[in-house]
PDB file of C-alpha atoms in Angstrom:
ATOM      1  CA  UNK A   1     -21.209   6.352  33.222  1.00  0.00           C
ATOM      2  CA  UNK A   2     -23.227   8.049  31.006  1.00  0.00           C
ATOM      3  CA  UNK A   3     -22.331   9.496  27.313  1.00  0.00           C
ATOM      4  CA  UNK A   4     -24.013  12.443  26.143  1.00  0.00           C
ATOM      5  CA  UNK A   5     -24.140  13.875  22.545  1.00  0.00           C
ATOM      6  CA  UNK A   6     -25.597  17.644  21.974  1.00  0.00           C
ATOM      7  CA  UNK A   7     -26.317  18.929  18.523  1.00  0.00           C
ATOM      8  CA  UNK A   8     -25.213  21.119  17.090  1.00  0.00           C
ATOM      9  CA  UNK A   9     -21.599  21.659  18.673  1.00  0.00           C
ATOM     10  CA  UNK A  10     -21.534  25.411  17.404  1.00  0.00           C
ATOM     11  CA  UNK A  11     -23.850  27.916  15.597  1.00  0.00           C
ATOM     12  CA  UNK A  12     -23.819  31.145  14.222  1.00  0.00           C
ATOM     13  CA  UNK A  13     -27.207  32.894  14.721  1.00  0.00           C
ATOM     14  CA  UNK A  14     -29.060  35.923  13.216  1.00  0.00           C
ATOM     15  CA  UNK A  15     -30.471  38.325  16.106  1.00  0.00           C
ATOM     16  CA  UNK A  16     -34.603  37.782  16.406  1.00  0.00           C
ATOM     17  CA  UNK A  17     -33.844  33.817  15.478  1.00  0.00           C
ATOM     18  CA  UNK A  18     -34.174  31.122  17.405  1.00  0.00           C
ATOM     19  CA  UNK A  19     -31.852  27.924  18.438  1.00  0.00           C
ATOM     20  CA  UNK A  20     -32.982  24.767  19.420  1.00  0.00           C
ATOM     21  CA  UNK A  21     -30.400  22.824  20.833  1.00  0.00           C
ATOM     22  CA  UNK A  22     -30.438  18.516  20.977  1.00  0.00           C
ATOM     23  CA  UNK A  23     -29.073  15.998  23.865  1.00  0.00           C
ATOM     24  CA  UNK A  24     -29.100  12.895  23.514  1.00  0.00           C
ATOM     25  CA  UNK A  25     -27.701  10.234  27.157  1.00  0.00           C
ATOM     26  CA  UNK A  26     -27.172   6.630  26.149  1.00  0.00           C
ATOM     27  CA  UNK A  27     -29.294   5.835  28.710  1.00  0.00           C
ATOM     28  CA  UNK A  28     -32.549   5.999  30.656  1.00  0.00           C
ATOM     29  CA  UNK A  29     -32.320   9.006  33.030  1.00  0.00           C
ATOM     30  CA  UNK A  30     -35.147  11.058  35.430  1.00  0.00           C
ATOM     31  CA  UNK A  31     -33.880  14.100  35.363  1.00  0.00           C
ATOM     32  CA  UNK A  32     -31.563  16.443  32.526  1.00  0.00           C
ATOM     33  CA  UNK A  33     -30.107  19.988  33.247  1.00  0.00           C
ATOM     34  CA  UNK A  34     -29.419  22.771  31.135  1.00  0.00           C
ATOM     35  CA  UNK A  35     -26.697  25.713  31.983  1.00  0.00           C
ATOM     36  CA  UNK A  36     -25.487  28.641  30.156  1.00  0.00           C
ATOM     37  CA  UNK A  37     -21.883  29.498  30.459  1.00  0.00           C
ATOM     38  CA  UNK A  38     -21.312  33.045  29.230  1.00  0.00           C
ATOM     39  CA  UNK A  39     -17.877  33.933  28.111  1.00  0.00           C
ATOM     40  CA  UNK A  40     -15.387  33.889  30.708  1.00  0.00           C
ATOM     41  CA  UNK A  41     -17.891  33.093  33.535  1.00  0.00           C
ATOM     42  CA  UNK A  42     -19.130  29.840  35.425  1.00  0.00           C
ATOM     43  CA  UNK A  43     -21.597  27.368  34.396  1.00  0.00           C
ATOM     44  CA  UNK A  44     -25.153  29.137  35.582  1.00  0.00           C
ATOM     45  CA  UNK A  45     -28.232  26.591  36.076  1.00  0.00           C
ATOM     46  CA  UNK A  46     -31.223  27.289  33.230  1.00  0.00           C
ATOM     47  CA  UNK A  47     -33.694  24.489  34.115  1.00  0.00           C
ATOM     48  CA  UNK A  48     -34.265  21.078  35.036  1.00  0.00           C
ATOM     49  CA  UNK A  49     -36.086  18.765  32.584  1.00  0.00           C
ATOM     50  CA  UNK A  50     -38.240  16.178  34.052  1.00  0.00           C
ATOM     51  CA  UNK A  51     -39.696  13.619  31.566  1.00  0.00           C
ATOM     52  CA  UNK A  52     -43.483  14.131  31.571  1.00  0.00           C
ATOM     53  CA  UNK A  53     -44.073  17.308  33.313  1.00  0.00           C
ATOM     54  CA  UNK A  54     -42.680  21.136  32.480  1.00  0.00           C
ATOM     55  CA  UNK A  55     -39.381  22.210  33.063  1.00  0.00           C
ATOM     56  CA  UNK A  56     -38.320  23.908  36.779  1.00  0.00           C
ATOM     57  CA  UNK A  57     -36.395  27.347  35.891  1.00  0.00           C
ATOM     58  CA  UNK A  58     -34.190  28.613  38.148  1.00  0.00           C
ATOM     59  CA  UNK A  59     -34.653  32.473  38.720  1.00  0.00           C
ATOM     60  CA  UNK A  60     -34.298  34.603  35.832  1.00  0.00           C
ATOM     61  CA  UNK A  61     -34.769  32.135  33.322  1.00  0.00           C
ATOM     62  CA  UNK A  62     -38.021  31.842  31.701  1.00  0.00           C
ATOM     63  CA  UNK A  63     -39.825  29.619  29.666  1.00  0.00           C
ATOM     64  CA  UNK A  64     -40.603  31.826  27.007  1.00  0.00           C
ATOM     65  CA  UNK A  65     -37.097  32.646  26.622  1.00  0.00           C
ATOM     66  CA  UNK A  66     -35.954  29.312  27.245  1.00  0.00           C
ATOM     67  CA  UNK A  67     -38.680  26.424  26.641  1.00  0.00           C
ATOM     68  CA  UNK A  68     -37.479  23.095  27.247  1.00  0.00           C
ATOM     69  CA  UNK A  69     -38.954  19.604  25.808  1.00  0.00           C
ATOM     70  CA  UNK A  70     -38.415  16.256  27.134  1.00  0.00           C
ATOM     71  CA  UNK A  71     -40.210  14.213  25.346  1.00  0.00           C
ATOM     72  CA  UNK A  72     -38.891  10.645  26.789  1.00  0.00           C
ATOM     73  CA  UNK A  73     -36.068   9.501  29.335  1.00  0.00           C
ATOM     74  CA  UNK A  74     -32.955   9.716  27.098  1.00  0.00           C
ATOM     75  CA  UNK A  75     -33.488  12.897  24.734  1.00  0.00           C
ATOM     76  CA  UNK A  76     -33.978  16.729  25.619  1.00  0.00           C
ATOM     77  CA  UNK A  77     -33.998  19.868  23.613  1.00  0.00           C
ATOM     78  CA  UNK A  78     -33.502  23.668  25.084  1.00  0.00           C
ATOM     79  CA  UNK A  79     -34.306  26.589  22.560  1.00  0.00           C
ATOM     80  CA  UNK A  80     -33.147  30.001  22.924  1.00  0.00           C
ATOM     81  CA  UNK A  81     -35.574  32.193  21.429  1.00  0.00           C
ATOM     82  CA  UNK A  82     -35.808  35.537  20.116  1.00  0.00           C
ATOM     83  CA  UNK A  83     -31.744  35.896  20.115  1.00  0.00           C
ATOM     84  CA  UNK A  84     -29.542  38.660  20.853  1.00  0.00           C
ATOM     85  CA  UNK A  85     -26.025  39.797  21.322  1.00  0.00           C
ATOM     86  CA  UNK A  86     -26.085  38.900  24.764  1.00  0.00           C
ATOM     87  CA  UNK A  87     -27.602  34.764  24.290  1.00  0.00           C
ATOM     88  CA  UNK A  88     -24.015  34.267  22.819  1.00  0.00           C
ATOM     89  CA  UNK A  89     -22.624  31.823  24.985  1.00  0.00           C
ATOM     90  CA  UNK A  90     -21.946  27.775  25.248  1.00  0.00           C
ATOM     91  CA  UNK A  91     -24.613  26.250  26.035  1.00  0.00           C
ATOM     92  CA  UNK A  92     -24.624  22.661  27.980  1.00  0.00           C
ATOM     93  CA  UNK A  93     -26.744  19.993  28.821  1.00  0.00           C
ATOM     94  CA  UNK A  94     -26.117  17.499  31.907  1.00  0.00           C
ATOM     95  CA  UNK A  95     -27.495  14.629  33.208  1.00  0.00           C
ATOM     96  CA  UNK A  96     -26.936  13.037  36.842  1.00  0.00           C
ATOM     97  CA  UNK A  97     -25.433   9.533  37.862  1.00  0.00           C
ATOM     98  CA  UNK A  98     -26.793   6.737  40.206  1.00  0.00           C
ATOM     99  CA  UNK A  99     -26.387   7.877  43.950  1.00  0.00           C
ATOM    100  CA  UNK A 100     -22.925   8.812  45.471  1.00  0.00           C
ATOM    101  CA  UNK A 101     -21.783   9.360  42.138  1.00  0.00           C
ATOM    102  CA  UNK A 102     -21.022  12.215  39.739  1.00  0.00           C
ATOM    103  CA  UNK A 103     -22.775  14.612  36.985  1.00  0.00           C
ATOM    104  CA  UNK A 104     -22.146  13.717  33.377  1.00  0.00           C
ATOM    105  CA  UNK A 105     -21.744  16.810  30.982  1.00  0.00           C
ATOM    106  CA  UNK A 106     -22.483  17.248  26.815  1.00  0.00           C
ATOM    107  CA  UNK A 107     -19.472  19.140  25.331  1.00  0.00           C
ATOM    108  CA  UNK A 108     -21.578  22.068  24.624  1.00  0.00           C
ATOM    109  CA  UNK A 109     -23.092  24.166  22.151  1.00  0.00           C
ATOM    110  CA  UNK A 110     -21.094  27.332  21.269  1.00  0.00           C
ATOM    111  CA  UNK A 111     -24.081  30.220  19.848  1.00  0.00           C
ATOM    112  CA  UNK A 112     -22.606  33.236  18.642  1.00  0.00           C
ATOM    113  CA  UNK A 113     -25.758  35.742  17.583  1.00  0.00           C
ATOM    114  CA  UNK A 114     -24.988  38.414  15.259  1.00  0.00           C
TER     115      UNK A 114
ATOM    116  CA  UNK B   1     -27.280  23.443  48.430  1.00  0.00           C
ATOM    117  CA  UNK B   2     -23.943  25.374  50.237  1.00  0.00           C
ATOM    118  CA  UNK B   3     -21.812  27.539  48.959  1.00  0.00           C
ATOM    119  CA  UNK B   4     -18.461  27.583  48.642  1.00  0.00           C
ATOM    120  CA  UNK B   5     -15.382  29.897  48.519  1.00  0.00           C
ATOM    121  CA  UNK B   6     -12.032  29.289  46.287  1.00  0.00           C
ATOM    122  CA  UNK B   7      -9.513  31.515  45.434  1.00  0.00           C
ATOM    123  CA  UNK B   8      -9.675  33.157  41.856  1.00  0.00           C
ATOM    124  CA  UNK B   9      -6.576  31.667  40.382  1.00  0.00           C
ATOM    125  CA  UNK B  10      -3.517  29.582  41.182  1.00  0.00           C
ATOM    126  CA  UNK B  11      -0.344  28.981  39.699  1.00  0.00           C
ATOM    127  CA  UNK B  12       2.028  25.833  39.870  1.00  0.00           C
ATOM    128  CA  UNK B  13       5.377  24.425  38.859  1.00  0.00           C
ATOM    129  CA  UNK B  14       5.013  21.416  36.444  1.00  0.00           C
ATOM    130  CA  UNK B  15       5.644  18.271  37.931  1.00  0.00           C
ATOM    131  CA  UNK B  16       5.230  19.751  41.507  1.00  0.00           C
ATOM    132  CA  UNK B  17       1.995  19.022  43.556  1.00  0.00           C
ATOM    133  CA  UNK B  18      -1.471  21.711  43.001  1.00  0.00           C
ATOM    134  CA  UNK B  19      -2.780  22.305  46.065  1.00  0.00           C
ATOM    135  CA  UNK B  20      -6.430  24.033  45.187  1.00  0.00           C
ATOM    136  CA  UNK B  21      -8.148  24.779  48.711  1.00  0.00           C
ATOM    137  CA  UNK B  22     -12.102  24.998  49.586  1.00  0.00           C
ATOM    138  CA  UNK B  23     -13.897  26.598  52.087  1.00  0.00           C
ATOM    139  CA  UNK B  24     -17.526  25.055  53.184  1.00  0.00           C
ATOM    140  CA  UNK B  25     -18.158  26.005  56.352  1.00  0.00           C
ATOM    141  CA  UNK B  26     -21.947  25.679  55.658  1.00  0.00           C
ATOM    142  CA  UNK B  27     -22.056  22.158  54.792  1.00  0.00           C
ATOM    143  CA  UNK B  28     -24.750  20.096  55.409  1.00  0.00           C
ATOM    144  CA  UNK B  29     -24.312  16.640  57.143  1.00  0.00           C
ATOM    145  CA  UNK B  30     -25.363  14.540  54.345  1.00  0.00           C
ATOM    146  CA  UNK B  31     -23.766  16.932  51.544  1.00  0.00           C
ATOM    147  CA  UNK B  32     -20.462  15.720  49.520  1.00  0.00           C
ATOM    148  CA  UNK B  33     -17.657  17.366  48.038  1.00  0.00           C
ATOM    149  CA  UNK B  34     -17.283  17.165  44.512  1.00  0.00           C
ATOM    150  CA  UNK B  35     -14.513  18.411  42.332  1.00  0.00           C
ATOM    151  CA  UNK B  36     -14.755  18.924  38.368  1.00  0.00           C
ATOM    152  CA  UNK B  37     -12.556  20.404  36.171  1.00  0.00           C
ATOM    153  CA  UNK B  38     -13.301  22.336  32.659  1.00  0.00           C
ATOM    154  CA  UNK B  39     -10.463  22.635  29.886  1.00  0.00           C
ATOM    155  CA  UNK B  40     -10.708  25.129  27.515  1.00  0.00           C
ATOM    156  CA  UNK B  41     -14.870  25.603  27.636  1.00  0.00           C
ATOM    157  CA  UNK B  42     -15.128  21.753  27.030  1.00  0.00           C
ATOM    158  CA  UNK B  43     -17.424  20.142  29.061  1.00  0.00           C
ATOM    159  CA  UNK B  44     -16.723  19.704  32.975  1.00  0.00           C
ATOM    160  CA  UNK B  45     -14.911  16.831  33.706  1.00  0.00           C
ATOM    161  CA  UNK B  46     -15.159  14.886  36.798  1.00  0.00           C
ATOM    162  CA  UNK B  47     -12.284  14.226  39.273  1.00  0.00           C
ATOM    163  CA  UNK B  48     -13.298  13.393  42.384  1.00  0.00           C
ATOM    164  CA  UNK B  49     -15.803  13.432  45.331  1.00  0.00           C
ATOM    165  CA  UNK B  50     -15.930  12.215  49.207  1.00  0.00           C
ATOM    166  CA  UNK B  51     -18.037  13.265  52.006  1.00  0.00           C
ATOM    167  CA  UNK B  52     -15.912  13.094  55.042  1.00  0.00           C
ATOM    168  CA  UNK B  53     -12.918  10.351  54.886  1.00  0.00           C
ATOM    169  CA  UNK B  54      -9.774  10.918  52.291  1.00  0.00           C
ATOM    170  CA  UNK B  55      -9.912   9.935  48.852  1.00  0.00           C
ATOM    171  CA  UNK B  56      -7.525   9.265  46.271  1.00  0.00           C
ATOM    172  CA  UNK B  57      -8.247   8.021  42.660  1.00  0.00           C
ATOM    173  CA  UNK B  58      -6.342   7.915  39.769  1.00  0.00           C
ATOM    174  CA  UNK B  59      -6.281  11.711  39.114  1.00  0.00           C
ATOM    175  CA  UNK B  60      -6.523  13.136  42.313  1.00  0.00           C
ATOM    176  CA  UNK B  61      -6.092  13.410  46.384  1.00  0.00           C
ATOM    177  CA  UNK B  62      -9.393  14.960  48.379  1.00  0.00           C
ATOM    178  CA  UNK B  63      -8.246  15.710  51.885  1.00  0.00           C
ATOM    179  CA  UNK B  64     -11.620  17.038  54.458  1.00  0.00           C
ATOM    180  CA  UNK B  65     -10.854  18.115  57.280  1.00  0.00           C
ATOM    181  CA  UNK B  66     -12.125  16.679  60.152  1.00  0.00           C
ATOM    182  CA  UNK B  67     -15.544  19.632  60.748  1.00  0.00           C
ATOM    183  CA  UNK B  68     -15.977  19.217  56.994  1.00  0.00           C
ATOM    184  CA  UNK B  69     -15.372  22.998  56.568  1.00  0.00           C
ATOM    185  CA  UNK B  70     -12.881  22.641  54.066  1.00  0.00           C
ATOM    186  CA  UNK B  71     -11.578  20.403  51.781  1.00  0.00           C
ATOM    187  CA  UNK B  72      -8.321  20.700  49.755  1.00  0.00           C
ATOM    188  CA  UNK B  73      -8.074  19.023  46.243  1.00  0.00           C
ATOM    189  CA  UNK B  74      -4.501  17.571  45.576  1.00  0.00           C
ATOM    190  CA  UNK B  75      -2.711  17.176  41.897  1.00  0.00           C
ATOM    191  CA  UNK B  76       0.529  14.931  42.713  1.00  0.00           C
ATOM    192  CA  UNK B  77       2.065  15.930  39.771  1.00  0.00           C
ATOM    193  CA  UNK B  78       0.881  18.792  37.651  1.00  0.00           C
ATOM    194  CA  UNK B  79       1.230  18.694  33.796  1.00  0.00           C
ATOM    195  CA  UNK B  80       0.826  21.561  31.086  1.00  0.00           C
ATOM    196  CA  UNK B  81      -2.383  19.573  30.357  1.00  0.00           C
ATOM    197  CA  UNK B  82      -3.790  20.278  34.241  1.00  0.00           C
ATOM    198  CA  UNK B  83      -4.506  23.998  33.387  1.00  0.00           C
ATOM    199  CA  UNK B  84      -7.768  24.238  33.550  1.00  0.00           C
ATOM    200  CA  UNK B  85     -10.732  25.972  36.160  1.00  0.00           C
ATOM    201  CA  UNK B  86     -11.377  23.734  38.993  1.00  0.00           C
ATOM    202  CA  UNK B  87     -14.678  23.951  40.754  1.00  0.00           C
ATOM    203  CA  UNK B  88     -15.215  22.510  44.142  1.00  0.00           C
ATOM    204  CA  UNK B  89     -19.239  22.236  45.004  1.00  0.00           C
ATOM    205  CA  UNK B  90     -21.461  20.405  47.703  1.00  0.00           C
ATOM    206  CA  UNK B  91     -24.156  18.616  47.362  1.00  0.00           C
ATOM    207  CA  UNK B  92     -26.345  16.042  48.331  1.00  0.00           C
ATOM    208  CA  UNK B  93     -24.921  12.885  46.739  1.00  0.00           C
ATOM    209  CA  UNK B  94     -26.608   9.940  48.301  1.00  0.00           C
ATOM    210  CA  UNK B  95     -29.794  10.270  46.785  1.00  0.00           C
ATOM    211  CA  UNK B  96     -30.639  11.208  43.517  1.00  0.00           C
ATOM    212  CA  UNK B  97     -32.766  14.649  41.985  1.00  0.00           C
ATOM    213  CA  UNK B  98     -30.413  17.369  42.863  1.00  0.00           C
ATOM    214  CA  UNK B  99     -28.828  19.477  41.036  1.00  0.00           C
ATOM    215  CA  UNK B 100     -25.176  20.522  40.647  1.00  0.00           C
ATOM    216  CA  UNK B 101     -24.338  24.335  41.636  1.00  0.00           C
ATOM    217  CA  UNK B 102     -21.415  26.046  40.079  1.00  0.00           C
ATOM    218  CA  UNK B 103     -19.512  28.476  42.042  1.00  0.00           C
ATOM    219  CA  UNK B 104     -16.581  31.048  40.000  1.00  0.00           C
ATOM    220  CA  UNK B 105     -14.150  27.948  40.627  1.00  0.00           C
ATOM    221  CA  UNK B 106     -10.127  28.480  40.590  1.00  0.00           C
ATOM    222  CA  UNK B 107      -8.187  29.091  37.548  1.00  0.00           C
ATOM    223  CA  UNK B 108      -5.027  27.123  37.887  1.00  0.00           C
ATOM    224  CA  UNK B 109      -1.889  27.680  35.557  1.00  0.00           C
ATOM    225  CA  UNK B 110       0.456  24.880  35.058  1.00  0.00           C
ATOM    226  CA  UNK B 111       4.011  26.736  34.122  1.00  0.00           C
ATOM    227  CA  UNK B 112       7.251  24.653  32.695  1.00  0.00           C
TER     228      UNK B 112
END
């Protein structure tokens, strides 16, 4: 299994600001995800973080919006620039398991921008 | 990745059996069926995942039927503490770099 930590848990944000949000896995892994869950909705698929290379965003996420780092195999950050009214949501990060086995999930990161 | 179809919301007696139902008719042949759970906005939580044959683990029952169409996620014993929203999704599972697709899920209330 895999433990994952995400800093901060919750934030309150001035609108225009910007978030940057930490996970940390307590292991090595290839690939980390980041989803947005808005309130009272699913979990919705931001971008994949691949150590070494940019970050694959799924459509209508963009990197200016949303630029990822992942600057080695256990630790990712997403930011969520230029916030509004409508960024407020928990934001999560993810990381996958060996083969034939499950997803691992952060707690999340609760934004409220005001 | 296919899609899948659950109803919006459930209800069940405590300490009787959920029954949460899935349909994926357009499941691939090497594409499994996982089953998370999320409390409260807390991270998803895993429960259980199979790709064609019956499994049971500590938390849970996953029945497939036999075409793989559907699947049907069973709670033996519900508790206050089993309300929650239950996704079911597919994926590939056997091999590693994909990513994990959340459909609207199934709200299910556990009632004394």
């Amino acid at each position: 299994s895999a433990v994952i930590s995400q800093k901060p848990s919750r934030d309150i944000c001035q609108r225009g600001t910007s978030l940057t949000i930490q996970c940390q896995v307590d292991s090595q892994v290839t690939m980390m995800f980041w989803y947005r869950q808005q309130p009272g909705q699913s979990l919705t698929l931001i971008a994949t973080a691949n150590q070494g290379s940019e970050a694959t965003y799924e459509s209508g996420f963009v990197i200016d919006k949303f630029p990822i780092s992942r600057p080695n195999l256990t630790f990712s950050t997403l930011t969520v620039s230029n916030l509004s009214p409508e960024d407020s949501s928990i934001y999560l990060c993810s990381v996958e398991g060996p083969p034939n086995t499950e997803a691992f999930f952060g707690q999340g990161t609760r934004l409220t921008v005001v | 990745d296919a899609k899948t179809t659950q109803p919006p919301s459930m209800d069940c007696a405590e300490g009787r059996a959920a029954n949460l139902p899935c349909n994926h008719s357009t499941i691939s042949g090497n594409e499994y069926v996982y089953w998370y759970r999320q409390i409260h906005s807390q991270g998803p939580q895993y429960i259980i995942h199979g790709l064609k044959n019956n499994e049971t683990n500590e938390m849970a029952s996953l029945i497939i039927t036999e075409d793989r169409k559907s699947s049907t996620l069973i709670l033996p014993h519900a508790t206050l503490r089993d309300t929650a929203v239950y996704y079911c999704i597919v994926r590939v599972g056997d091999t590693g770099g994909f990513k994990t697709i959340f459909g609207a899920g199934t709200r299910l209330f556990v009632k004394a």
